[in-house]
Coordinates of C-alpha atoms in Angstrom, one line a residue:
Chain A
X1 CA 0.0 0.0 0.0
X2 CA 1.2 3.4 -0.7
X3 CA 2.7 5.2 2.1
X4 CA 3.1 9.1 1.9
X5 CA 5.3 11.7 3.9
X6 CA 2.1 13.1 6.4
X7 CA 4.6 15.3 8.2
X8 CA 8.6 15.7 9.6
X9 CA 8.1 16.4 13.0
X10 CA 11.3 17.1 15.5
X11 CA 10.7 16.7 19.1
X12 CA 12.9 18.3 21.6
X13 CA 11.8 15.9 24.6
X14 CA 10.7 12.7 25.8
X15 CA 7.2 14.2 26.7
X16 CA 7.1 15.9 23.3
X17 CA 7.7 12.4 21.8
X18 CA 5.0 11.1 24.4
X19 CA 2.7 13.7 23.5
X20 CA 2.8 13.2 20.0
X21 CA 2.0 9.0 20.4
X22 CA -1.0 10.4 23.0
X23 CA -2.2 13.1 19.8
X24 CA -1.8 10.0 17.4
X25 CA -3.4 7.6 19.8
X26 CA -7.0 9.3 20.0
X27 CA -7.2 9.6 16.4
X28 CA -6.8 6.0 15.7
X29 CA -9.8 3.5 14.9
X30 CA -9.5 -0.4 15.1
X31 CA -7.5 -2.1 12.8
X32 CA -4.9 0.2 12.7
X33 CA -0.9 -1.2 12.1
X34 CA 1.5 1.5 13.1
X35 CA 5.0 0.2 11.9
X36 CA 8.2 2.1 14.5
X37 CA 11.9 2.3 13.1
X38 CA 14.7 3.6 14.4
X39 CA 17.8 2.5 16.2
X40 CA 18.3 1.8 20.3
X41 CA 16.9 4.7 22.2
X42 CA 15.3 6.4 19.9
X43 CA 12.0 7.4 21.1
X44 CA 10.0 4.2 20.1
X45 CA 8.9 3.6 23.7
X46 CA 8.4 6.8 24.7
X47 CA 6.2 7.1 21.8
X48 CA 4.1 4.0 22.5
X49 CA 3.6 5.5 25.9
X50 CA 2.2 8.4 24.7
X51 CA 0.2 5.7 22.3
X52 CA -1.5 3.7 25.0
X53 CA -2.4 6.8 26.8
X54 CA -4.4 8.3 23.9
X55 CA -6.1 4.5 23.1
X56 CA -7.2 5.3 26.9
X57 CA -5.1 2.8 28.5
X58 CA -4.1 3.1 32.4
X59 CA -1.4 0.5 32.6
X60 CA 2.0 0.9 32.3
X61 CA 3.2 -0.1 28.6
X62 CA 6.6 -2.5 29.6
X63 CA 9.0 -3.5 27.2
X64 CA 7.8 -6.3 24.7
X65 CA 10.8 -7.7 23.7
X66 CA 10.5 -10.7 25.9
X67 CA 7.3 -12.3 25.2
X68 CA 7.0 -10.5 21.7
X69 CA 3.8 -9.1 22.4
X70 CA 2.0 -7.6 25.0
X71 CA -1.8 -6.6 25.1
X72 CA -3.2 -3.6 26.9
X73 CA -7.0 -3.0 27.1
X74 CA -8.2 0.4 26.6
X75 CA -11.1 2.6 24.7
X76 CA -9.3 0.6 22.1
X77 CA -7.3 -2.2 23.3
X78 CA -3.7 -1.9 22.1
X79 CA -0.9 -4.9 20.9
X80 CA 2.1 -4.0 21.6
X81 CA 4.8 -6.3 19.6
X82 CA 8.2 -6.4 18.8
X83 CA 9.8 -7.6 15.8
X84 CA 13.5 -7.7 16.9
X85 CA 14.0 -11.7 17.7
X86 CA 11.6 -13.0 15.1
X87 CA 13.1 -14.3 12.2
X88 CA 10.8 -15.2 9.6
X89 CA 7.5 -13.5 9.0
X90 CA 6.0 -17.0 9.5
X91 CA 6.1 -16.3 12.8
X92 CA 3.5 -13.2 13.3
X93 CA 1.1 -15.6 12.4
X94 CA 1.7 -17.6 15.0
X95 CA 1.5 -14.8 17.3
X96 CA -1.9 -14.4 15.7
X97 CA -1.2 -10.9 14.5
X98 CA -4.4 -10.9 12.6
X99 CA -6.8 -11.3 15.4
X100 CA -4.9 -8.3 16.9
X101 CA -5.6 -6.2 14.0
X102 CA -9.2 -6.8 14.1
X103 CA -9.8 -6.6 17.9
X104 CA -7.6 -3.2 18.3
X105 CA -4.1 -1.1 17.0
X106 CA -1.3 -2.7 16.5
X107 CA 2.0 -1.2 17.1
X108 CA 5.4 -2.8 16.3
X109 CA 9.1 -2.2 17.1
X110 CA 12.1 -2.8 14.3
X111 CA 8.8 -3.3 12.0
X112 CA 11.3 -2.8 9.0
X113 CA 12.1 -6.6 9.6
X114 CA 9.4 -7.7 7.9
X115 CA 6.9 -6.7 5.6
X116 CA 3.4 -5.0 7.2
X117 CA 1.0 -7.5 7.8
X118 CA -2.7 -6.9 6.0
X119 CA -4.0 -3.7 7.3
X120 CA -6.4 -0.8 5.7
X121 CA -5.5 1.6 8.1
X122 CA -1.3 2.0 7.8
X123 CA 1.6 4.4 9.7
X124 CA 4.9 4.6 9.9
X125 CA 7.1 6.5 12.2
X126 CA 10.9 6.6 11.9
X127 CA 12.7 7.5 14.7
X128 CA 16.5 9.6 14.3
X129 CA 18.4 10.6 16.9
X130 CA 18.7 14.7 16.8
X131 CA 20.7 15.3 19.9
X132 CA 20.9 14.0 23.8
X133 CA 16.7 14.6 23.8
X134 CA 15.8 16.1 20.3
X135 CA 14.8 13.3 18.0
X136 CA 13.4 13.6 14.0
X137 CA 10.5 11.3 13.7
X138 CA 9.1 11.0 9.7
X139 CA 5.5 10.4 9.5
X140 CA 4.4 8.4 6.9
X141 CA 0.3 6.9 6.5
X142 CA -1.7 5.2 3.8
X143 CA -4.5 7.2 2.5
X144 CA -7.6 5.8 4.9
X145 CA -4.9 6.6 8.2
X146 CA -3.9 10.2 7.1
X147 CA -7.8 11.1 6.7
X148 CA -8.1 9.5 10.6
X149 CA -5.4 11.9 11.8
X150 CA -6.5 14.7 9.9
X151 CA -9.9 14.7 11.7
X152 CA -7.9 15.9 14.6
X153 CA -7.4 19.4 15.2
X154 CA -4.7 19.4 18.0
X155 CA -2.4 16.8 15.8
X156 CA -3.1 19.3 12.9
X157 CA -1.6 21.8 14.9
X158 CA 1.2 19.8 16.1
X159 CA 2.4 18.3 12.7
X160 CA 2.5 22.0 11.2
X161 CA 4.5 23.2 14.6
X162 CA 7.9 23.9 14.7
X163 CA 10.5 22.0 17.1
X164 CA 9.4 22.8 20.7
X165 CA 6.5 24.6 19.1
X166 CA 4.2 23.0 21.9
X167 CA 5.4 26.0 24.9
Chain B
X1 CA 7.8 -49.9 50.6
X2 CA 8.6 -46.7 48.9
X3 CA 11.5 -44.8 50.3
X4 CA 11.7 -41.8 48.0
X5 CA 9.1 -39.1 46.6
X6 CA 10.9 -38.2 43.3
X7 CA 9.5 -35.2 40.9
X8 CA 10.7 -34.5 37.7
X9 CA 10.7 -30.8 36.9
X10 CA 10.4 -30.0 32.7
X11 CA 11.5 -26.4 31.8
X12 CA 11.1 -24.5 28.1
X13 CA 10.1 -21.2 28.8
X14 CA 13.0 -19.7 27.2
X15 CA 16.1 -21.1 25.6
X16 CA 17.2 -23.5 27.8
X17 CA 15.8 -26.9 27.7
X18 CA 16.3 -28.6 31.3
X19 CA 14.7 -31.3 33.5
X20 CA 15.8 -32.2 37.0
X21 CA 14.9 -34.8 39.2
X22 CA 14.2 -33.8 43.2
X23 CA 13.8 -36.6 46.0
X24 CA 11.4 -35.3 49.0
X25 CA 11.0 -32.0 49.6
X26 CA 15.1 -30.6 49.5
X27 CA 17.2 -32.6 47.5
X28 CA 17.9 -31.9 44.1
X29 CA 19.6 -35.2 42.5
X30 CA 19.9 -34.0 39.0
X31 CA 19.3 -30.7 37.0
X32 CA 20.3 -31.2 33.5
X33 CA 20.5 -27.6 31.3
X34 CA 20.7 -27.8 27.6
X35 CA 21.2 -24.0 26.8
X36 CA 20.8 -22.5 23.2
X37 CA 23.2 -19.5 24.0
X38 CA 25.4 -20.0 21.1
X39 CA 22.7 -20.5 18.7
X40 CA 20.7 -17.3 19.9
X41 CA 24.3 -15.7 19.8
X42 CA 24.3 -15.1 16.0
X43 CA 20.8 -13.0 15.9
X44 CA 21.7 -11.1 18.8
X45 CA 18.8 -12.5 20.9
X46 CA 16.5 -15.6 21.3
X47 CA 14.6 -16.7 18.1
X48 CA 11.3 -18.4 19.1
X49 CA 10.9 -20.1 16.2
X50 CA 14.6 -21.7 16.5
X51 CA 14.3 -22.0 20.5
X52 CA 11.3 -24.1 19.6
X53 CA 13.0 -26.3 17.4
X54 CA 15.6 -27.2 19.7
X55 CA 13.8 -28.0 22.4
X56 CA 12.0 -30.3 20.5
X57 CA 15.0 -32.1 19.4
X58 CA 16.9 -31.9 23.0
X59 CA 13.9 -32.4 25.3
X60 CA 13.6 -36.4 25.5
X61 CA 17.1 -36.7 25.7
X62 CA 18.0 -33.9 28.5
X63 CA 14.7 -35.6 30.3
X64 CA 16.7 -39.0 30.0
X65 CA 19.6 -37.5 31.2
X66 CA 18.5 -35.6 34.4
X67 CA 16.9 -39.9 34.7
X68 CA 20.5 -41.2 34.6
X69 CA 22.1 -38.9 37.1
X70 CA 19.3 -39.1 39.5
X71 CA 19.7 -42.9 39.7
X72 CA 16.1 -43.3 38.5
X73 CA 13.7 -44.9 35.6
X74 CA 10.1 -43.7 34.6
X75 CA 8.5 -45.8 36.8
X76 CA 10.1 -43.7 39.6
X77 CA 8.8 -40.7 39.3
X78 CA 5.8 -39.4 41.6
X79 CA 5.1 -35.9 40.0
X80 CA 5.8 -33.7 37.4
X81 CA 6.2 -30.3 37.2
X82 CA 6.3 -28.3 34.2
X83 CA 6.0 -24.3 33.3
X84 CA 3.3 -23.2 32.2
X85 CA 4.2 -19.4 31.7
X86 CA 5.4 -16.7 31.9
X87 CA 7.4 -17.8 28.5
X88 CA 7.5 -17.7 24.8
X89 CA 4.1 -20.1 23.7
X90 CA 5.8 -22.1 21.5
X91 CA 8.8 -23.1 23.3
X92 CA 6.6 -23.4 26.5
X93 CA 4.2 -26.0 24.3
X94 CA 7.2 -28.7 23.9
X95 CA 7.6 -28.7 27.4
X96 CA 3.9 -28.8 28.7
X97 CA 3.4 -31.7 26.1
X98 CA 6.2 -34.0 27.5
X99 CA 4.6 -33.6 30.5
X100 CA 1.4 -34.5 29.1
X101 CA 2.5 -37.7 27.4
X102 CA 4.6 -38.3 30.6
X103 CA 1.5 -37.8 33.3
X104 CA -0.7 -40.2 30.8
X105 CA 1.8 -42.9 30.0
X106 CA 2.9 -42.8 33.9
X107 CA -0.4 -42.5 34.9
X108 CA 1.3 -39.8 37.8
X109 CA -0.4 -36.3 38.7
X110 CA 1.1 -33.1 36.6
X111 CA 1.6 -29.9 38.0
X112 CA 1.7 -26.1 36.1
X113 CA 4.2 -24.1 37.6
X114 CA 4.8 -20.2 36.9
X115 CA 8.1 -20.0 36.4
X116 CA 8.7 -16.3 38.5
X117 CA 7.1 -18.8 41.3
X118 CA 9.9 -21.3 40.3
X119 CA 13.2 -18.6 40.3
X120 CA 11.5 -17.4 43.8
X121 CA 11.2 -21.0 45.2
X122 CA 14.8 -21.5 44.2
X123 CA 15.9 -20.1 47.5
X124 CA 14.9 -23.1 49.2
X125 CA 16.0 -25.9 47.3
X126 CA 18.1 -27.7 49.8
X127 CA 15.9 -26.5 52.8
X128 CA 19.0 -23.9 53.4
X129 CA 19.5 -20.3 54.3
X130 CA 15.9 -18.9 53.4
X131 CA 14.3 -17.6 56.6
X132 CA 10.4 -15.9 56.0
X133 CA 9.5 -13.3 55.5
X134 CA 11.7 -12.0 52.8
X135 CA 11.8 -9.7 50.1
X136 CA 13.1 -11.4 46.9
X137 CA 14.0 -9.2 44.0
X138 CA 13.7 -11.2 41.0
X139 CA 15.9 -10.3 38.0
X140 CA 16.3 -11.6 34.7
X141 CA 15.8 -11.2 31.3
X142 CA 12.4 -11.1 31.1
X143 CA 11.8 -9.9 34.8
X144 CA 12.3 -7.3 37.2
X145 CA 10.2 -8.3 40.0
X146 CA 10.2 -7.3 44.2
X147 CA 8.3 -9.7 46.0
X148 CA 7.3 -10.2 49.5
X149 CA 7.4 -13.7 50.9
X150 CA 5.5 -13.8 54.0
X151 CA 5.8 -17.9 54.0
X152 CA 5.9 -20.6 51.4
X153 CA 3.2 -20.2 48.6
X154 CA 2.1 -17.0 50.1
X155 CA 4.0 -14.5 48.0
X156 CA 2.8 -10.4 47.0
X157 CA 4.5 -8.7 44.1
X158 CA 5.4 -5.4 45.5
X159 CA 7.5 -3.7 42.3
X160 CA 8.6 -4.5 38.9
X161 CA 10.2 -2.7 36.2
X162 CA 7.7 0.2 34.4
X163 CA 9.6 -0.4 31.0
X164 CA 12.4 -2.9 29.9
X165 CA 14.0 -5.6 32.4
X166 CA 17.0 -5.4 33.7
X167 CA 18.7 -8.2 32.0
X168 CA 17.2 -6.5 28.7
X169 CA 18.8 -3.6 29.8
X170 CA 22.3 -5.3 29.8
X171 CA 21.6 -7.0 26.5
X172 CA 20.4 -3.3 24.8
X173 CA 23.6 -1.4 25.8
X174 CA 25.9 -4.4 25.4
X175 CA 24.5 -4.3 21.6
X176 CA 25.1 -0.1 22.0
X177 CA 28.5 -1.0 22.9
X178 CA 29.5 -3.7 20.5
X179 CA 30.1 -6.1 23.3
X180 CA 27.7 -9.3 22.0
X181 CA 24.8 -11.4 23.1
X182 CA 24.2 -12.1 26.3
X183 CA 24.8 -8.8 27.7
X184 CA 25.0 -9.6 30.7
X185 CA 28.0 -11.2 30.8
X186 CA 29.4 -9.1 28.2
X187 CA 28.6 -6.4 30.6
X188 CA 30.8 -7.5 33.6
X189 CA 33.7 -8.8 31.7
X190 CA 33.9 -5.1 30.2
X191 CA 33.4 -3.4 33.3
X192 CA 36.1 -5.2 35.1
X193 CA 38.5 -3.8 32.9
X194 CA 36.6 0.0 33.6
X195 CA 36.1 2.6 35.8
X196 CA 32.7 2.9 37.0
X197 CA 33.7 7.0 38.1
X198 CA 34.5 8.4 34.9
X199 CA 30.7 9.0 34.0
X200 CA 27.7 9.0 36.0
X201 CA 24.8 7.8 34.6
X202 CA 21.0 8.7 36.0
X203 CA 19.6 6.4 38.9
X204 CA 16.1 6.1 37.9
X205 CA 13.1 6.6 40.0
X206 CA 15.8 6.5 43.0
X207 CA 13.9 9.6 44.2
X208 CA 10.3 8.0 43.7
X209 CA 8.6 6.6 46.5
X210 CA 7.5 3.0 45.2
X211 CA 9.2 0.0 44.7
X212 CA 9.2 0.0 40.6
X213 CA 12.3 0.6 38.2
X214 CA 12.5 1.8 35.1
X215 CA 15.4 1.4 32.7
X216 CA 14.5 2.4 29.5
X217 CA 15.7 5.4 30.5
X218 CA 19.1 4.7 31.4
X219 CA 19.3 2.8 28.3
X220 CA 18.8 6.1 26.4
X221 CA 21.1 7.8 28.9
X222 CA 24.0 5.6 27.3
X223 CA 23.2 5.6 24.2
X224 CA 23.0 9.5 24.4
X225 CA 26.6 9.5 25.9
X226 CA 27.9 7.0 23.1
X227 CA 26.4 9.3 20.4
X228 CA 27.6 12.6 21.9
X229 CA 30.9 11.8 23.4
X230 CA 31.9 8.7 21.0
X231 CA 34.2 5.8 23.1
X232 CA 37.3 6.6 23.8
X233 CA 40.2 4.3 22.6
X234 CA 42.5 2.7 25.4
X235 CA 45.1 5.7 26.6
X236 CA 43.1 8.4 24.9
X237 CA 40.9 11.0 27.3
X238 CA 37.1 10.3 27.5
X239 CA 35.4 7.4 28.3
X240 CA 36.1 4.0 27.1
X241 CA 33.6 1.2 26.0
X242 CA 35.0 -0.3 29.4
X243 CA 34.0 2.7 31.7
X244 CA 30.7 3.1 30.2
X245 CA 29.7 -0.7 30.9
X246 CA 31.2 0.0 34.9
X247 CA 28.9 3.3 35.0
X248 CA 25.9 1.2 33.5
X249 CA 26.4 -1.3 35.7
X250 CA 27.2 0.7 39.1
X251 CA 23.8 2.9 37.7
X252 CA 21.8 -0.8 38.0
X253 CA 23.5 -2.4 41.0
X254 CA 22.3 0.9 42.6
X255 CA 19.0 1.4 41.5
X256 CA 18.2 -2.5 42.2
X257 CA 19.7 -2.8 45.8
X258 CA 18.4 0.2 47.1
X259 CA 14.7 0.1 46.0
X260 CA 15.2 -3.9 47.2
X261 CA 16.6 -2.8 50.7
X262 CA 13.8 0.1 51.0
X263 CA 11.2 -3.1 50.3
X264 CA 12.7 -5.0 52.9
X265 CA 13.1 -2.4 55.8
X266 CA 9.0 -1.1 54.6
X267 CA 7.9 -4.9 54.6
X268 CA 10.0 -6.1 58.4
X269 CA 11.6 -8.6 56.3
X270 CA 14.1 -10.7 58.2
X271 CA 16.1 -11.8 54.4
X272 CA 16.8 -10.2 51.5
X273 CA 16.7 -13.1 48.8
X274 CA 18.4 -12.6 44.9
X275 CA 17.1 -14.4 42.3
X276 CA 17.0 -14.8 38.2
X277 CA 19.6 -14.5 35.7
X278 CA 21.1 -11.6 36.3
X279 CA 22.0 -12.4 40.0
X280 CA 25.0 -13.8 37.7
X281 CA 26.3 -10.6 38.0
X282 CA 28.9 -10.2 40.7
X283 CA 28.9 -5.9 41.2
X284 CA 25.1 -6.7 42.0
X285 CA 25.4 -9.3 44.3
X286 CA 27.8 -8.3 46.2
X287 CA 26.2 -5.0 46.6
X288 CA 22.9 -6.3 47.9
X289 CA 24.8 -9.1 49.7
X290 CA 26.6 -5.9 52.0
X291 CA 24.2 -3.5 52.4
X292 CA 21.3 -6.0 53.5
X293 CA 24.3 -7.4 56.0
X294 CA 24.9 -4.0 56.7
X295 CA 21.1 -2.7 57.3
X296 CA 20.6 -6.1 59.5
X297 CA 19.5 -8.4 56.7
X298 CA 20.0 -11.8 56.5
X299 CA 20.7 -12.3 52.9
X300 CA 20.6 -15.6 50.6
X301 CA 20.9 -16.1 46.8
X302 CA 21.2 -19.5 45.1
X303 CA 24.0 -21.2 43.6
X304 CA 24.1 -20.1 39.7
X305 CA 23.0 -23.3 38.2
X306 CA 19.7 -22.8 40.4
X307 CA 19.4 -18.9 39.1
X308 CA 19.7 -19.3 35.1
X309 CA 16.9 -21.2 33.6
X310 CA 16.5 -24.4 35.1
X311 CA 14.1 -26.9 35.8
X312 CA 15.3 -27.6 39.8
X313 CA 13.5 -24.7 40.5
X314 CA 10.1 -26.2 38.7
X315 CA 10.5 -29.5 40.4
X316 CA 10.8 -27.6 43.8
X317 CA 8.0 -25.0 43.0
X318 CA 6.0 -28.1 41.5
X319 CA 6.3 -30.3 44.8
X320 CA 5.6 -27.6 47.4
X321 CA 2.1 -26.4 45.5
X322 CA 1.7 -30.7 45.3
X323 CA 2.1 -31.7 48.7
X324 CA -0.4 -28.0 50.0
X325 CA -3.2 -30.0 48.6
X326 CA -5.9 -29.1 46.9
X327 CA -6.8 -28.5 42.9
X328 CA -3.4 -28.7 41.2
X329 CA -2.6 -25.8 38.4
X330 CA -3.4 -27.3 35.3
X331 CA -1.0 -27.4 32.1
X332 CA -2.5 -24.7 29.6
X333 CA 0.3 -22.2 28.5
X334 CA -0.1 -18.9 29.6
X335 CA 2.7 -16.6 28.1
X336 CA 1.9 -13.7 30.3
X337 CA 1.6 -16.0 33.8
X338 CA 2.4 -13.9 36.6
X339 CA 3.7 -15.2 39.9
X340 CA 0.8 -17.2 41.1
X341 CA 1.0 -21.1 39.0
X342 CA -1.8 -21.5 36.7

């Protein structure tokens, strides 16, 4: 599916990065797959964070990377993998990765292991380091996605903001 | 007459595949550990699909062994133990179904066992040292756990890890510092060679007043220094690869004793128990070891064999929730298990 550049955002903090997953969060429907890139420390949790807070989830979102995924209920209930140890794509479907899409939003870490799994509703957020708290997250979205986050006025407002734009 | 209760403890949650043998309630005749490290070595972590596979080839034969060094045949054993969770599903499915085939061909009673419940229960294999209450903290790869043992079986999580686990922690900035897989060995090795004072890296949630880490953070907080300060080659000025792994690690061993030690005096525990993996590393034991002696703990951690993966730990865990009676924990895998078995 065709993915197109939705915005180049920098961030000059972890809450910015938080916020911005929190603004991204309450404009997501169901069945979204939100694919994160981007090397060791940069922002992906943080992000996911701010994710889980927007789907309206209360827990705390804990690393993934040791049982693969982790599931969090919410206003929409939110799966929370990580592609890092899989090695074939075989294996997200024994993870059931298609019942996740359809009961909630799927977010992955090193999602540029694999190709995204079936999904109408597609992001992408790559992740580069900026500086010790400034990071340059690319926003990319499939067609049905961008019109989701368009519908929100305070993301709006933040994607055309400049760095530290938020104060 | 029957002179021994033997139970055979089956353990795939991860990647090593194990079975041990224990007689009674304390004595641990074998505990066999196939372990996959070298295999997982090459991807830079555990690959479920590969841990699976090897557990399936190794299992009957590791279950023969663990036999052979206990002295015993099938028609010995009294119980089995297998966990059940917390784990990766398929690996823990080639474990759970030798115990299957096992309980029904033996016609012998199976037990579930968490393994968390298992790497806390490890204290008292042998019946020595652990005195109740105690506050365990749990570290491993997967884990970051505080938990209050008022007695046996009656345990209360009190803290865990808001983000990554410690030992993921190691194995993150061991990758961030070109050191290899597992980090946490990697880690050490490093850090012996480094000076833990040349940088100081942030103590996280020190200041808060709870008994949960978080060490994403710190992660970031080395991987920020790498970035903006590069390594430093042996001789030159800066920080080397070596000093950075001694701050990291001083920055955990911190973090971890003291929020364990607050636990302990806020609980009126009498031990201070260390368990999981990562009690492999020496800075950190011997850290929590003096300050609980210091603060007027007793303090206990098991022999390494019985804080890696192991299935000792099951077949202990296993035979205490057997012989309190009652419905046993049946053998469903549960990926996401907590501390309770079942």
């Amino acid at each position: 599916m065709e993915l197109r550049i939705i915005a180049d955002i920098e961030t000059v903090s972890a809450a910015e990065t938080e916020e911005l997953g929190r603004l991204i969060g309450e404009a997501l429907e169901r069945g979204a797959f939100i694919a994160l890139e981007g090397d060791l420390g940069g922002g992906k949790t943080t992000f996911t964070r701010g994710l889980a807070r927007g789907l309206g989830i209360a827990s705390n979102v804990t690393s993934p990377t040791f049982q693969l995924v982790r599931e969090y209920e919410g206003r929409i209930a939110l799966f929370h993998f990580d592609f890092y140890r899989l090695e074939t794509a075989s294996e997200l479907v024994d993870l059931d990765i298609g019942y996740c899409l359809g009961a909630g939003v799927v977010v992955a870490e090193w999602a540029d292991r694999f190709p995204p799994p079936e999904s109408d509703s597609l992001l992408r957020l790559r992740f580069d380091w900026a500086g010790e708290s400034r990071r340059r997250i690319r926003l990319e979205a499939c067609p049905r996605a961008a019109a989701a986050l368009e519908k929100s006025d305070s993301l709006r407002l933040r994607l055309s903001a400049p760095p530290g734009g938020e104060q | 007459m029957k002179k021994r209760f033997l139970t055979l403890g089956i353990e795939t949650s991860c990647d090593e595949t194990s079975a041990a043998v224990l007689e009674g309630p304390h004595t641990l005749l074998s505990n066999v550990v196939a372990s996959q490290e070298k295999i997982h070595a090459r991807f830079g972590g555990v690959v479920p699909e590969i841990a699976a596979r090897k557990h399936v080839e190794a299992i009957n034969h590791i279950i023969a062994a663990a036999l052979e060094e206990a002295g015993a045949g099938f028609g010995d054993i009294d119980l089995i133990a297998v966990t059940t969770g917390p784990g990766l599903a398929v690996s823990l499915l080639v474990g759970i179904s030798a115990a299957r085939a096992l309980s029904h061909s033996l016609g012998v009673p199976a037990v579930g066992v968490s393994h968390l419940e298992g790497h806390l229960l490890a204290n008292c294999v042998g019946g020595a040292g652990a005195d109740f209450p105690a506050v365990c903290l749990l570290v491993s790869g997967g884990h970051t756990e505080i938990i209050y043992v008022a007695g046996m079986g009656d345990y209360e999580p009190i803290g865990s890890t808001v983000d990554d686990a410690a030992g993921e922690a190691f194995d993150k900035v061991a990758r961030a510092l070109g050191l290899g897989y597992p980090g946490g060995p990697a880690i050490q090795r490093a850090a012996a060679a480094g000076d833990p004072k040349k940088i100081s890296f942030p103590r996280p949630m020190l200041r808060e007043n709870n008994f949960n880490f978080s060490f994403s953070g710190l992660k970031t907080a080395v991987i920020n220094h790498i970035r903006v300060n590069g390594l430093a080659a042996p001789g030159e000025d800066g920080a080397t690869a070596e000093d950075v792994a001694a701050a990291f690690q001083e920055a955990v061993a911190d973090v971890l004793t003291e929020k364990t030690l607050r636990a302990a005096e806020d609980r009126g525990a009498r031990d201070v128990w260390l368990g999981g993996g990562v009690a492999a590393n020496k800075r950190l034991r011997e850290r929590l070891r003096e300050e609980a002696l210091r603060r007027g703990f007793g303090f206990f951690s098991p022999p390494m064999t019985l804080c890696t993966d192991n299935a000792g730990m099951i077949a202990k865990a296993g035979y205490e929730i057997y012989s309190r009676g009652g419905a046993l924990p049946g053998l469903l895998a549960n990926p996401s298990m907590g501390l309770k078995s079942g």
